[in-house]
PDB file of C-alpha atoms in Angstrom:
ATOM      1  CA  MET A  28      75.684 -70.775 -73.347  1.00  0.00           C
ATOM      2  CA  ALA A  29      75.337 -69.557 -76.915  1.00  0.00           C
ATOM      3  CA  THR A  30      73.345 -71.675 -79.343  1.00  0.00           C
ATOM      4  CA  PHE A  31      74.321 -71.867 -82.981  1.00  0.00           C
ATOM      5  CA  ASN A  32      72.201 -73.101 -85.856  1.00  0.00           C
ATOM      6  CA  LYS A  33      73.749 -75.730 -87.902  1.00  0.00           C
ATOM      7  CA  ARG A  34      74.444 -74.797 -91.460  1.00  0.00           C
ATOM      8  CA  GLY A  35      71.444 -75.608 -93.617  1.00  0.00           C
ATOM      9  CA  TYR A  36      69.083 -75.897 -90.739  1.00  0.00           C
ATOM     10  CA  LYS A  37      65.614 -74.318 -91.224  1.00  0.00           C
ATOM     11  CA  ALA A  38      63.046 -73.840 -88.552  1.00  0.00           C
ATOM     12  CA  PRO A  39      59.930 -75.835 -89.300  1.00  0.00           C
ATOM     13  CA  LYS A  40      56.912 -73.778 -90.485  1.00  0.00           C
ATOM     14  CA  GLU A  41      53.858 -73.674 -88.337  1.00  0.00           C
ATOM     15  CA  LYS A  42      51.027 -75.713 -89.748  1.00  0.00           C
ATOM     16  CA  GLU A  43      48.214 -73.618 -91.201  1.00  0.00           C
ATOM     17  CA  ASP A  44      44.945 -73.911 -89.378  1.00  0.00           C
ATOM     18  CA  LYS A  45      42.550 -74.792 -92.100  1.00  0.00           C
ATOM     19  CA  GLY A  46      39.740 -75.592 -89.743  1.00  0.00           C
ATOM     20  CA  VAL A  47      38.049 -72.156 -89.968  1.00  0.00           C
ATOM     21  CA  ASN A  48      38.087 -72.026 -93.774  1.00  0.00           C
ATOM     22  CA  THR A  49      36.713 -75.539 -93.964  1.00  0.00           C
ATOM     23  CA  PHE A  50      33.851 -74.572 -91.656  1.00  0.00           C
ATOM     24  CA  VAL A  51      32.987 -71.496 -93.793  1.00  0.00           C
ATOM     25  CA  ASP A  52      33.068 -73.573 -96.960  1.00  0.00           C
ATOM     26  CA  ASP A  53      30.730 -76.049 -95.316  1.00  0.00           C
ATOM     27  CA  ILE A  54      28.279 -73.267 -94.395  1.00  0.00           C
ATOM     28  CA  GLU A  55      28.333 -71.874 -97.935  1.00  0.00           C
ATOM     29  CA  GLN A  56      27.723 -75.335 -99.308  1.00  0.00           C
ATOM     30  CA  VAL A  57      24.778 -75.809 -96.933  1.00  0.00           C
ATOM     31  CA  ASN A  58      23.325 -72.432 -97.980  1.00  0.00           C
ATOM     32  CA  VAL A  59      23.682 -73.264-101.667  1.00  0.00           C
ATOM     33  CA  ASP A  60      22.047 -76.621-101.076  1.00  0.00           C
ATOM     34  CA  GLU A  61      19.182 -74.983 -99.199  1.00  0.00           C
ATOM     35  CA  LYS A  62      18.683 -72.415-101.971  1.00  0.00           C
ATOM     36  CA  ASP A  63      18.701 -75.123-104.579  1.00  0.00           C
ATOM     37  CA  SER A  64      16.202 -77.060-102.498  1.00  0.00           C
ATOM     38  CA  ALA A  65      13.877 -74.021-102.083  1.00  0.00           C
ATOM     39  CA  THR A  66      14.062 -73.265-105.808  1.00  0.00           C
ATOM     40  CA  ALA A  67      13.317 -76.869-106.610  1.00  0.00           C
ATOM     41  CA  LYS A  68      10.294 -76.805-104.284  1.00  0.00           C
ATOM     42  CA  ALA A  69       9.044 -73.580-105.938  1.00  0.00           C
ATOM     43  CA  PHE A  70       9.284 -75.152-109.381  1.00  0.00           C
ATOM     44  CA  ASP A  71       7.571 -78.265-108.090  1.00  0.00           C
ATOM     45  CA  THR A  72       4.715 -76.113-106.751  1.00  0.00           C
ATOM     46  CA  LEU A  73       4.408 -74.309-110.083  1.00  0.00           C
ATOM     47  CA  ASP A  74       4.440 -77.598-111.917  1.00  0.00           C
ATOM     48  CA  GLN A  75       1.721 -78.951-109.647  1.00  0.00           C
ATOM     49  CA  THR A  76      -0.411 -75.800-110.075  1.00  0.00           C
ATOM     50  CA  ALA A  77       0.018 -75.890-113.842  1.00  0.00           C
ATOM     51  CA  SER A  78      -0.842 -79.558-113.836  1.00  0.00           C
ATOM     52  CA  LYS A  79      -4.013 -78.911-111.824  1.00  0.00           C
ATOM     53  CA  ALA A  80      -4.994 -76.072-114.189  1.00  0.00           C
ATOM     54  CA  GLU A  81      -4.433 -78.331-117.169  1.00  0.00           C
ATOM     55  CA  ASP A  82      -6.534 -81.026-115.525  1.00  0.00           C
ATOM     56  CA  PHE A  83      -9.328 -78.520-114.821  1.00  0.00           C
ATOM     57  CA  VAL A  84      -9.311 -77.287-118.425  1.00  0.00           C
ATOM     58  CA  ALA A  85      -9.207 -80.857-119.730  1.00  0.00           C
ATOM     59  CA  LYS A  86     -12.146 -81.917-117.552  1.00  0.00           C
ATOM     60  CA  ASN A  87     -14.228 -78.786-118.179  1.00  0.00           C
ATOM     61  CA  GLN A  88     -13.249 -77.794-121.679  1.00  0.00           C
ATOM     62  CA  LYS A  89     -16.763 -78.360-123.013  1.00  0.00           C
ATOM     63  CA  VAL A  90     -18.216 -75.976-120.436  1.00  0.00           C
ATOM     64  CA  ILE A  91     -15.482 -73.373-121.046  1.00  0.00           C
ATOM     65  CA  ILE A  92     -15.838 -73.572-124.820  1.00  0.00           C
ATOM     66  CA  GLY A  93     -19.620 -73.366-124.448  1.00  0.00           C
ATOM     67  CA  PHE A  94     -19.348 -70.268-122.258  1.00  0.00           C
ATOM     68  CA  LEU A  95     -16.955 -68.543-124.666  1.00  0.00           C
ATOM     69  CA  THR A  96     -19.241 -69.434-127.553  1.00  0.00           C
ATOM     70  CA  VAL A  97     -22.240 -67.893-125.782  1.00  0.00           C
ATOM     71  CA  VAL A  98     -20.296 -64.686-125.061  1.00  0.00           C
ATOM     72  CA  ALA A  99     -19.201 -64.485-128.692  1.00  0.00           C
ATOM     73  CA  LEU A 100     -22.738 -65.096-129.962  1.00  0.00           C
ATOM     74  CA  VAL A 101     -24.213 -62.479-127.631  1.00  0.00           C
ATOM     75  CA  THR A 102     -21.631 -59.897-128.744  1.00  0.00           C
ATOM     76  CA  VAL A 103     -22.126 -60.640-132.420  1.00  0.00           C
ATOM     77  CA  GLY A 104     -25.899 -60.723-131.945  1.00  0.00           C
ATOM     78  CA  TYR A 105     -25.908 -57.322-130.283  1.00  0.00           C
ATOM     79  CA  LEU A 106     -23.808 -55.783-133.052  1.00  0.00           C
ATOM     80  CA  MET A 107     -26.022 -57.358-135.707  1.00  0.00           C
ATOM     81  CA  TYR A 108     -29.148 -56.133-133.925  1.00  0.00           C
ATOM     82  CA  GLN A 109     -27.805 -52.590-133.750  1.00  0.00           C
ATOM     83  CA  LYS A 110     -26.846 -52.550-137.420  1.00  0.00           C
ATOM     84  CA  PHE A 111     -29.730 -54.415-139.021  1.00  0.00           C
ATOM     85  CA  VAL A 112     -32.643 -53.848-136.617  1.00  0.00           C
ATOM     86  CA  ALA A 113     -32.225 -50.899-134.245  1.00  0.00           C
ATOM     87  CA  GLU A 114     -30.787 -48.394-136.734  1.00  0.00           C
ATOM     88  CA  PRO A 115     -33.303 -49.142-139.518  1.00  0.00           C
ATOM     89  CA  ASN A 116     -36.150 -49.040-136.953  1.00  0.00           C
ATOM     90  CA  GLN A 117     -34.992 -45.641-135.713  1.00  0.00           C
ATOM     91  CA  GLN A 118     -34.928 -44.298-139.274  1.00  0.00           C
ATOM     92  CA  THR A 119     -38.369 -45.712-140.101  1.00  0.00           C
ATOM     93  CA  ALA A 120     -39.865 -44.403-136.847  1.00  0.00           C
ATOM     94  CA  ALA A 121     -38.479 -40.927-137.503  1.00  0.00           C
ATOM     95  CA  GLU A 122     -39.988 -40.929-140.990  1.00  0.00           C
ATOM     96  CA  GLU A 123     -43.371 -42.036-139.630  1.00  0.00           C
ATOM     97  CA  LEU A 124     -43.269 -39.373-136.914  1.00  0.00           C
ATOM     98  CA  PHE A 125     -42.517 -36.482-139.281  1.00  0.00           C
ATOM     99  CA  VAL A 126     -46.117 -36.000-140.499  1.00  0.00           C
ATOM    100  CA  ALA A 127     -47.499 -36.309-136.954  1.00  0.00           C
ATOM    101  CA  GLN A 128     -45.054 -33.631-135.779  1.00  0.00           C
ATOM    102  CA  GLN A 129     -46.248 -31.280-138.507  1.00  0.00           C
ATOM    103  CA  ASN A 130     -49.898 -31.760-137.493  1.00  0.00           C
ATOM    104  CA  PHE A 131     -48.966 -31.314-133.833  1.00  0.00           C
ATOM    105  CA  GLN A 132     -47.263 -27.993-134.534  1.00  0.00           C
ATOM    106  CA  LYS A 133     -50.274 -26.755-136.510  1.00  0.00           C
ATOM    107  CA  ALA A 134     -52.578 -27.729-133.627  1.00  0.00           C
ATOM    108  CA  VAL A 135     -50.361 -25.960-131.065  1.00  0.00           C
ATOM    109  CA  ASP A 136     -50.337 -22.822-133.214  1.00  0.00           C
ATOM    110  CA  GLY A 137     -54.100 -22.710-132.675  1.00  0.00           C
ATOM    111  CA  GLY A 138     -57.144 -22.346-134.864  1.00  0.00           C
ATOM    112  CA  ALA A 139     -60.582 -23.808-135.251  1.00  0.00           C
ATOM    113  CA  LYS A 140     -59.199 -27.124-136.469  1.00  0.00           C
ATOM    114  CA  ALA A 141     -57.004 -27.787-133.430  1.00  0.00           C
ATOM    115  CA  ASP A 142     -59.086 -30.727-132.156  1.00  0.00           C
ATOM    116  CA  SER A 143     -59.173 -32.416-135.553  1.00  0.00           C
ATOM    117  CA  LEU A 144     -55.435 -31.877-135.931  1.00  0.00           C
ATOM    118  CA  TYR A 145     -54.773 -33.465-132.557  1.00  0.00           C
ATOM    119  CA  ASN A 146     -56.853 -36.440-133.665  1.00  0.00           C
ATOM    120  CA  LEU A 147     -54.689 -36.721-136.787  1.00  0.00           C
ATOM    121  CA  VAL A 148     -51.639 -36.648-134.550  1.00  0.00           C
ATOM    122  CA  LEU A 149     -53.074 -39.553-132.575  1.00  0.00           C
ATOM    123  CA  LYS A 150     -54.465 -41.639-135.424  1.00  0.00           C
ATOM    124  CA  GLY A 151     -52.202 -40.732-138.349  1.00  0.00           C
ATOM    125  CA  SER A 152     -52.643 -39.211-141.796  1.00  0.00           C
ATOM    126  CA  GLU A 153     -51.171 -39.186-145.295  1.00  0.00           C
ATOM    127  CA  GLY A 154     -50.462 -42.886-145.091  1.00  0.00           C
ATOM    128  CA  LYS A 155     -48.314 -42.474-141.962  1.00  0.00           C
ATOM    129  CA  PHE A 156     -48.902 -43.889-138.496  1.00  0.00           C
ATOM    130  CA  GLY A 157     -50.273 -41.789-135.685  1.00  0.00           C
ATOM    131  CA  VAL A 158     -48.226 -41.298-132.546  1.00  0.00           C
ATOM    132  CA  VAL A 159     -50.112 -43.995-130.628  1.00  0.00           C
ATOM    133  CA  LYS A 160     -49.060 -46.678-133.090  1.00  0.00           C
ATOM    134  CA  ILE A 161     -45.551 -45.250-133.466  1.00  0.00           C
ATOM    135  CA  ALA A 162     -45.071 -45.395-129.693  1.00  0.00           C
ATOM    136  CA  ASP A 163     -46.223 -49.019-129.705  1.00  0.00           C
ATOM    137  CA  GLU A 164     -44.485 -50.280-132.862  1.00  0.00           C
ATOM    138  CA  TYR A 165     -41.167 -48.485-132.253  1.00  0.00           C
ATOM    139  CA  SER A 166     -41.032 -48.423-128.461  1.00  0.00           C
ATOM    140  CA  GLY A 167     -37.281 -49.013-128.366  1.00  0.00           C
ATOM    141  CA  THR A 168     -36.410 -45.975-130.469  1.00  0.00           C
ATOM    142  CA  ASP A 169     -36.015 -42.273-129.698  1.00  0.00           C
ATOM    143  CA  ALA A 170     -38.864 -41.468-132.061  1.00  0.00           C
ATOM    144  CA  GLY A 171     -41.097 -44.029-130.365  1.00  0.00           C
ATOM    145  CA  ASN A 172     -40.328 -42.477-126.992  1.00  0.00           C
ATOM    146  CA  LEU A 173     -41.051 -38.950-128.267  1.00  0.00           C
ATOM    147  CA  ALA A 174     -44.331 -40.195-129.714  1.00  0.00           C
ATOM    148  CA  ASN A 175     -45.479 -40.819-126.130  1.00  0.00           C
ATOM    149  CA  TYR A 176     -45.062 -37.125-125.372  1.00  0.00           C
ATOM    150  CA  TYR A 177     -47.016 -36.029-128.446  1.00  0.00           C
ATOM    151  CA  ALA A 178     -49.729 -38.566-127.630  1.00  0.00           C
ATOM    152  CA  GLY A 179     -50.002 -37.318-124.049  1.00  0.00           C
ATOM    153  CA  ILE A 180     -50.398 -33.679-125.067  1.00  0.00           C
ATOM    154  CA  ALA A 181     -52.833 -34.580-127.860  1.00  0.00           C
ATOM    155  CA  TYR A 182     -54.957 -36.631-125.439  1.00  0.00           C
ATOM    156  CA  LEU A 183     -54.870 -33.787-122.905  1.00  0.00           C
ATOM    157  CA  ASN A 184     -56.152 -31.324-125.502  1.00  0.00           C
ATOM    158  CA  THR A 185     -58.914 -33.672-126.626  1.00  0.00           C
ATOM    159  CA  LYS A 186     -60.036 -34.177-122.994  1.00  0.00           C
ATOM    160  CA  LYS A 187     -58.928 -37.787-122.709  1.00  0.00           C
ATOM    161  CA  TYR A 188     -57.189 -37.246-119.418  1.00  0.00           C
ATOM    162  CA  ALA A 189     -56.571 -40.818-118.268  1.00  0.00           C
ATOM    163  CA  GLU A 190     -54.971 -41.648-121.642  1.00  0.00           C
ATOM    164  CA  ALA A 191     -52.903 -38.475-121.405  1.00  0.00           C
ATOM    165  CA  ILE A 192     -51.470 -39.531-118.043  1.00  0.00           C
ATOM    166  CA  THR A 193     -50.699 -43.044-119.301  1.00  0.00           C
ATOM    167  CA  SER A 194     -48.817 -41.777-122.363  1.00  0.00           C
ATOM    168  CA  LEU A 195     -46.902 -39.071-120.508  1.00  0.00           C
ATOM    169  CA  GLU A 196     -45.792 -41.478-117.797  1.00  0.00           C
ATOM    170  CA  LYS A 197     -44.245 -43.666-120.514  1.00  0.00           C
ATOM    171  CA  PHE A 198     -42.245 -40.731-121.820  1.00  0.00           C
ATOM    172  CA  SER A 199     -38.614 -40.554-120.702  1.00  0.00           C
ATOM    173  CA  ALA A 200     -36.660 -37.410-121.554  1.00  0.00           C
ATOM    174  CA  THR A 201     -33.052 -36.366-121.205  1.00  0.00           C
ATOM    175  CA  ASP A 202     -34.119 -32.891-122.329  1.00  0.00           C
ATOM    176  CA  ILE A 203     -34.943 -31.010-119.125  1.00  0.00           C
ATOM    177  CA  MET A 204     -37.517 -28.747-120.781  1.00  0.00           C
ATOM    178  CA  LEU A 205     -39.580 -31.578-122.269  1.00  0.00           C
ATOM    179  CA  SER A 206     -39.302 -33.540-119.023  1.00  0.00           C
ATOM    180  CA  THR A 207     -40.605 -30.535-117.080  1.00  0.00           C
ATOM    181  CA  LEU A 208     -43.486 -29.915-119.492  1.00  0.00           C
ATOM    182  CA  ALA A 209     -44.469 -33.595-119.351  1.00  0.00           C
ATOM    183  CA  LYS A 210     -44.681 -33.483-115.539  1.00  0.00           C
ATOM    184  CA  GLY A 211     -46.715 -30.287-115.689  1.00  0.00           C
ATOM    185  CA  ALA A 212     -49.075 -31.800-118.267  1.00  0.00           C
ATOM    186  CA  ILE A 213     -49.686 -34.791-115.993  1.00  0.00           C
ATOM    187  CA  GLY A 214     -50.594 -32.278-113.284  1.00  0.00           C
ATOM    188  CA  ASP A 215     -53.054 -30.604-115.687  1.00  0.00           C
ATOM    189  CA  ALA A 216     -54.651 -33.958-116.524  1.00  0.00           C
ATOM    190  CA  TYR A 217     -55.164 -34.751-112.847  1.00  0.00           C
ATOM    191  CA  ALA A 218     -56.547 -31.260-112.200  1.00  0.00           C
ATOM    192  CA  GLN A 219     -59.087 -31.707-115.003  1.00  0.00           C
ATOM    193  CA  GLN A 220     -60.276 -34.873-113.263  1.00  0.00           C
ATOM    194  CA  ASN A 221     -60.617 -32.944-109.973  1.00  0.00           C
ATOM    195  CA  LYS A 222     -57.764 -34.935-108.453  1.00  0.00           C
ATOM    196  CA  GLN A 223     -56.202 -31.867-106.900  1.00  0.00           C
ATOM    197  CA  LYS A 224     -53.869 -33.678-104.531  1.00  0.00           C
ATOM    198  CA  GLU A 225     -52.231 -35.610-107.398  1.00  0.00           C
ATOM    199  CA  ALA A 226     -52.185 -32.472-109.515  1.00  0.00           C
ATOM    200  CA  LEU A 227     -50.339 -30.546-106.795  1.00  0.00           C
ATOM    201  CA  GLU A 228     -47.743 -33.306-106.541  1.00  0.00           C
ATOM    202  CA  TYR A 229     -46.894 -33.047-110.237  1.00  0.00           C
ATOM    203  CA  TYR A 230     -46.958 -29.245-110.312  1.00  0.00           C
ATOM    204  CA  ILE A 231     -44.361 -29.213-107.559  1.00  0.00           C
ATOM    205  CA  LYS A 232     -42.261 -31.775-109.459  1.00  0.00           C
ATOM    206  CA  ALA A 233     -42.473 -29.625-112.579  1.00  0.00           C
ATOM    207  CA  ALA A 234     -41.577 -26.445-110.684  1.00  0.00           C
ATOM    208  CA  ASP A 235     -38.561 -28.099-109.070  1.00  0.00           C
ATOM    209  CA  ALA A 236     -37.363 -29.846-112.246  1.00  0.00           C
ATOM    210  CA  SER A 237     -35.921 -26.622-113.662  1.00  0.00           C
ATOM    211  CA  LYS A 238     -35.315 -23.182-112.165  1.00  0.00           C
ATOM    212  CA  ASN A 239     -35.663 -21.345-115.485  1.00  0.00           C
ATOM    213  CA  GLU A 240     -37.849 -18.244-115.772  1.00  0.00           C
ATOM    214  CA  PHE A 241     -40.375 -19.920-118.064  1.00  0.00           C
ATOM    215  CA  THR A 242     -41.464 -23.154-116.400  1.00  0.00           C
ATOM    216  CA  ARG A 243     -40.769 -22.569-112.689  1.00  0.00           C
ATOM    217  CA  PRO A 244     -43.053 -19.540-112.149  1.00  0.00           C
ATOM    218  CA  ARG A 245     -45.702 -21.181-114.342  1.00  0.00           C
ATOM    219  CA  TYR A 246     -45.904 -24.315-112.202  1.00  0.00           C
ATOM    220  CA  LEU A 247     -45.388 -22.469-108.928  1.00  0.00           C
ATOM    221  CA  LEU A 248     -48.519 -20.482-109.795  1.00  0.00           C
ATOM    222  CA  LYS A 249     -50.479 -23.643-110.572  1.00  0.00           C
ATOM    223  CA  ALA A 250     -49.175 -25.270-107.394  1.00  0.00           C
ATOM    224  CA  GLY A 251     -50.217 -22.220-105.346  1.00  0.00           C
ATOM    225  CA  LYS A 252     -53.744 -22.108-106.811  1.00  0.00           C
ATOM    226  CA  THR A 253     -54.163 -25.862-106.314  1.00  0.00           C
ATOM    227  CA  ALA A 254     -52.955 -25.568-102.724  1.00  0.00           C
ATOM    228  CA  LEU A 255     -55.606 -22.870-102.139  1.00  0.00           C
ATOM    229  CA  VAL A 256     -58.297 -25.188-103.507  1.00  0.00           C
ATOM    230  CA  LEU A 257     -57.108 -27.844-101.057  1.00  0.00           C
ATOM    231  CA  GLY A 258     -57.285 -25.297 -98.223  1.00  0.00           C
ATOM    232  CA  ASN A 259     -53.511 -25.357 -97.796  1.00  0.00           C
ATOM    233  CA  LYS A 260     -52.905 -21.630 -97.410  1.00  0.00           C
ATOM    234  CA  ALA A 261     -49.442 -21.895 -95.859  1.00  0.00           C
ATOM    235  CA  ASP A 262     -48.089 -23.831 -98.861  1.00  0.00           C
ATOM    236  CA  ALA A 263     -49.922 -21.577-101.303  1.00  0.00           C
ATOM    237  CA  LEU A 264     -48.328 -18.521 -99.661  1.00  0.00           C
ATOM    238  CA  LYS A 265     -44.899 -20.150 -99.976  1.00  0.00           C
ATOM    239  CA  TYR A 266     -45.332 -20.748-103.728  1.00  0.00           C
ATOM    240  CA  PHE A 267     -46.739 -17.282-104.416  1.00  0.00           C
ATOM    241  CA  THR A 268     -43.991 -15.602-102.385  1.00  0.00           C
ATOM    242  CA  ASP A 269     -41.364 -17.490-104.377  1.00  0.00           C
ATOM    243  CA  ILE A 270     -42.813 -15.973-107.559  1.00  0.00           C
ATOM    244  CA  LYS A 271     -42.844 -12.459-106.055  1.00  0.00           C
ATOM    245  CA  ASP A 272     -39.279 -12.702-104.766  1.00  0.00           C
ATOM    246  CA  ASN A 273     -37.633 -14.398-107.752  1.00  0.00           C
ATOM    247  CA  PHE A 274     -39.858 -14.014-110.821  1.00  0.00           C
ATOM    248  CA  ASP A 275     -41.617 -10.671-110.379  1.00  0.00           C
ATOM    249  CA  THR A 276     -41.039  -9.746-114.042  1.00  0.00           C
ATOM    250  CA  ALA A 277     -42.567 -12.984-115.356  1.00  0.00           C
ATOM    251  CA  PRO A 278     -46.217 -12.938-116.522  1.00  0.00           C
ATOM    252  CA  GLU A 279     -47.130 -14.988-113.428  1.00  0.00           C
ATOM    253  CA  GLY A 280     -45.811 -12.200-111.202  1.00  0.00           C
ATOM    254  CA  GLN A 281     -48.191  -9.488-112.444  1.00  0.00           C
ATOM    255  CA  ASN A 282     -51.118 -10.199-110.109  1.00  0.00           C
ATOM    256  CA  ILE A 283     -49.198 -12.120-107.480  1.00  0.00           C
ATOM    257  CA  ASP A 284     -49.941  -9.645-104.655  1.00  0.00           C
ATOM    258  CA  ALA A 285     -53.660 -10.398-104.873  1.00  0.00           C
ATOM    259  CA  LEU A 286     -52.995 -14.134-104.631  1.00  0.00           C
ATOM    260  CA  ILE A 287     -50.631 -13.573-101.684  1.00  0.00           C
ATOM    261  CA  GLY A 288     -53.497 -11.675 -99.987  1.00  0.00           C
ATOM    262  CA  LEU A 289     -55.811 -14.670-100.481  1.00  0.00           C
ATOM    263  CA  ALA A 290     -53.224 -17.026 -98.990  1.00  0.00           C
ATOM    264  CA  GLN A 291     -52.583 -14.924 -95.863  1.00  0.00           C
TER     265      GLN A 291
END
């Protein structure tokens, strides 16, 4: 049987299933709430940390201010010391040392007055301090440090060997040549006191301090001769052979074969 729709009749629309969309909206709302909650907790933590920091500063502000004050005073003090103490001291020490340096150079150049010149270096002249007093009065300056070297060499040349060692051991040099010569001079002072073992130690230090053609063969030769005195022929042969192999044109290499013969 055929079925006819009545005029004006409309089929009812199916109801939309809003359940899924409602569930999604609920999830989004939960996520937003959780995010807001996490953010709130983070801010609470920051607030608590800041509050604790403020409490710490409030309770310890005297200590903190005191510490900062000390740091500031130390910094300012150092700068003031450099400007008003260290720099003027360096200048004064250099001026005092100038006359002693002149007398030292004259003594090194030789002559009958060498001993008296070395004494002037030590004790002073022309109204200026000698190197002993300069080293003591201006110990924190470059000039005061250099005065120890001049004092050591002057003592060595006036046969005051213990004083020479004391002064030279106080000397600290960044210049490799002066450092090497100071070590060698300490070796000479020990040798003059018949302390050959100590002398050998410093000759080796001086020889190893620089491999130049002036100081190394010089102190290798002294080390070799001292080793022979100590009956240490094997070491003496090693030092003499080093001169023959590497510094044969140096003055120390001229009679080296004879010394090698003694060490064999």
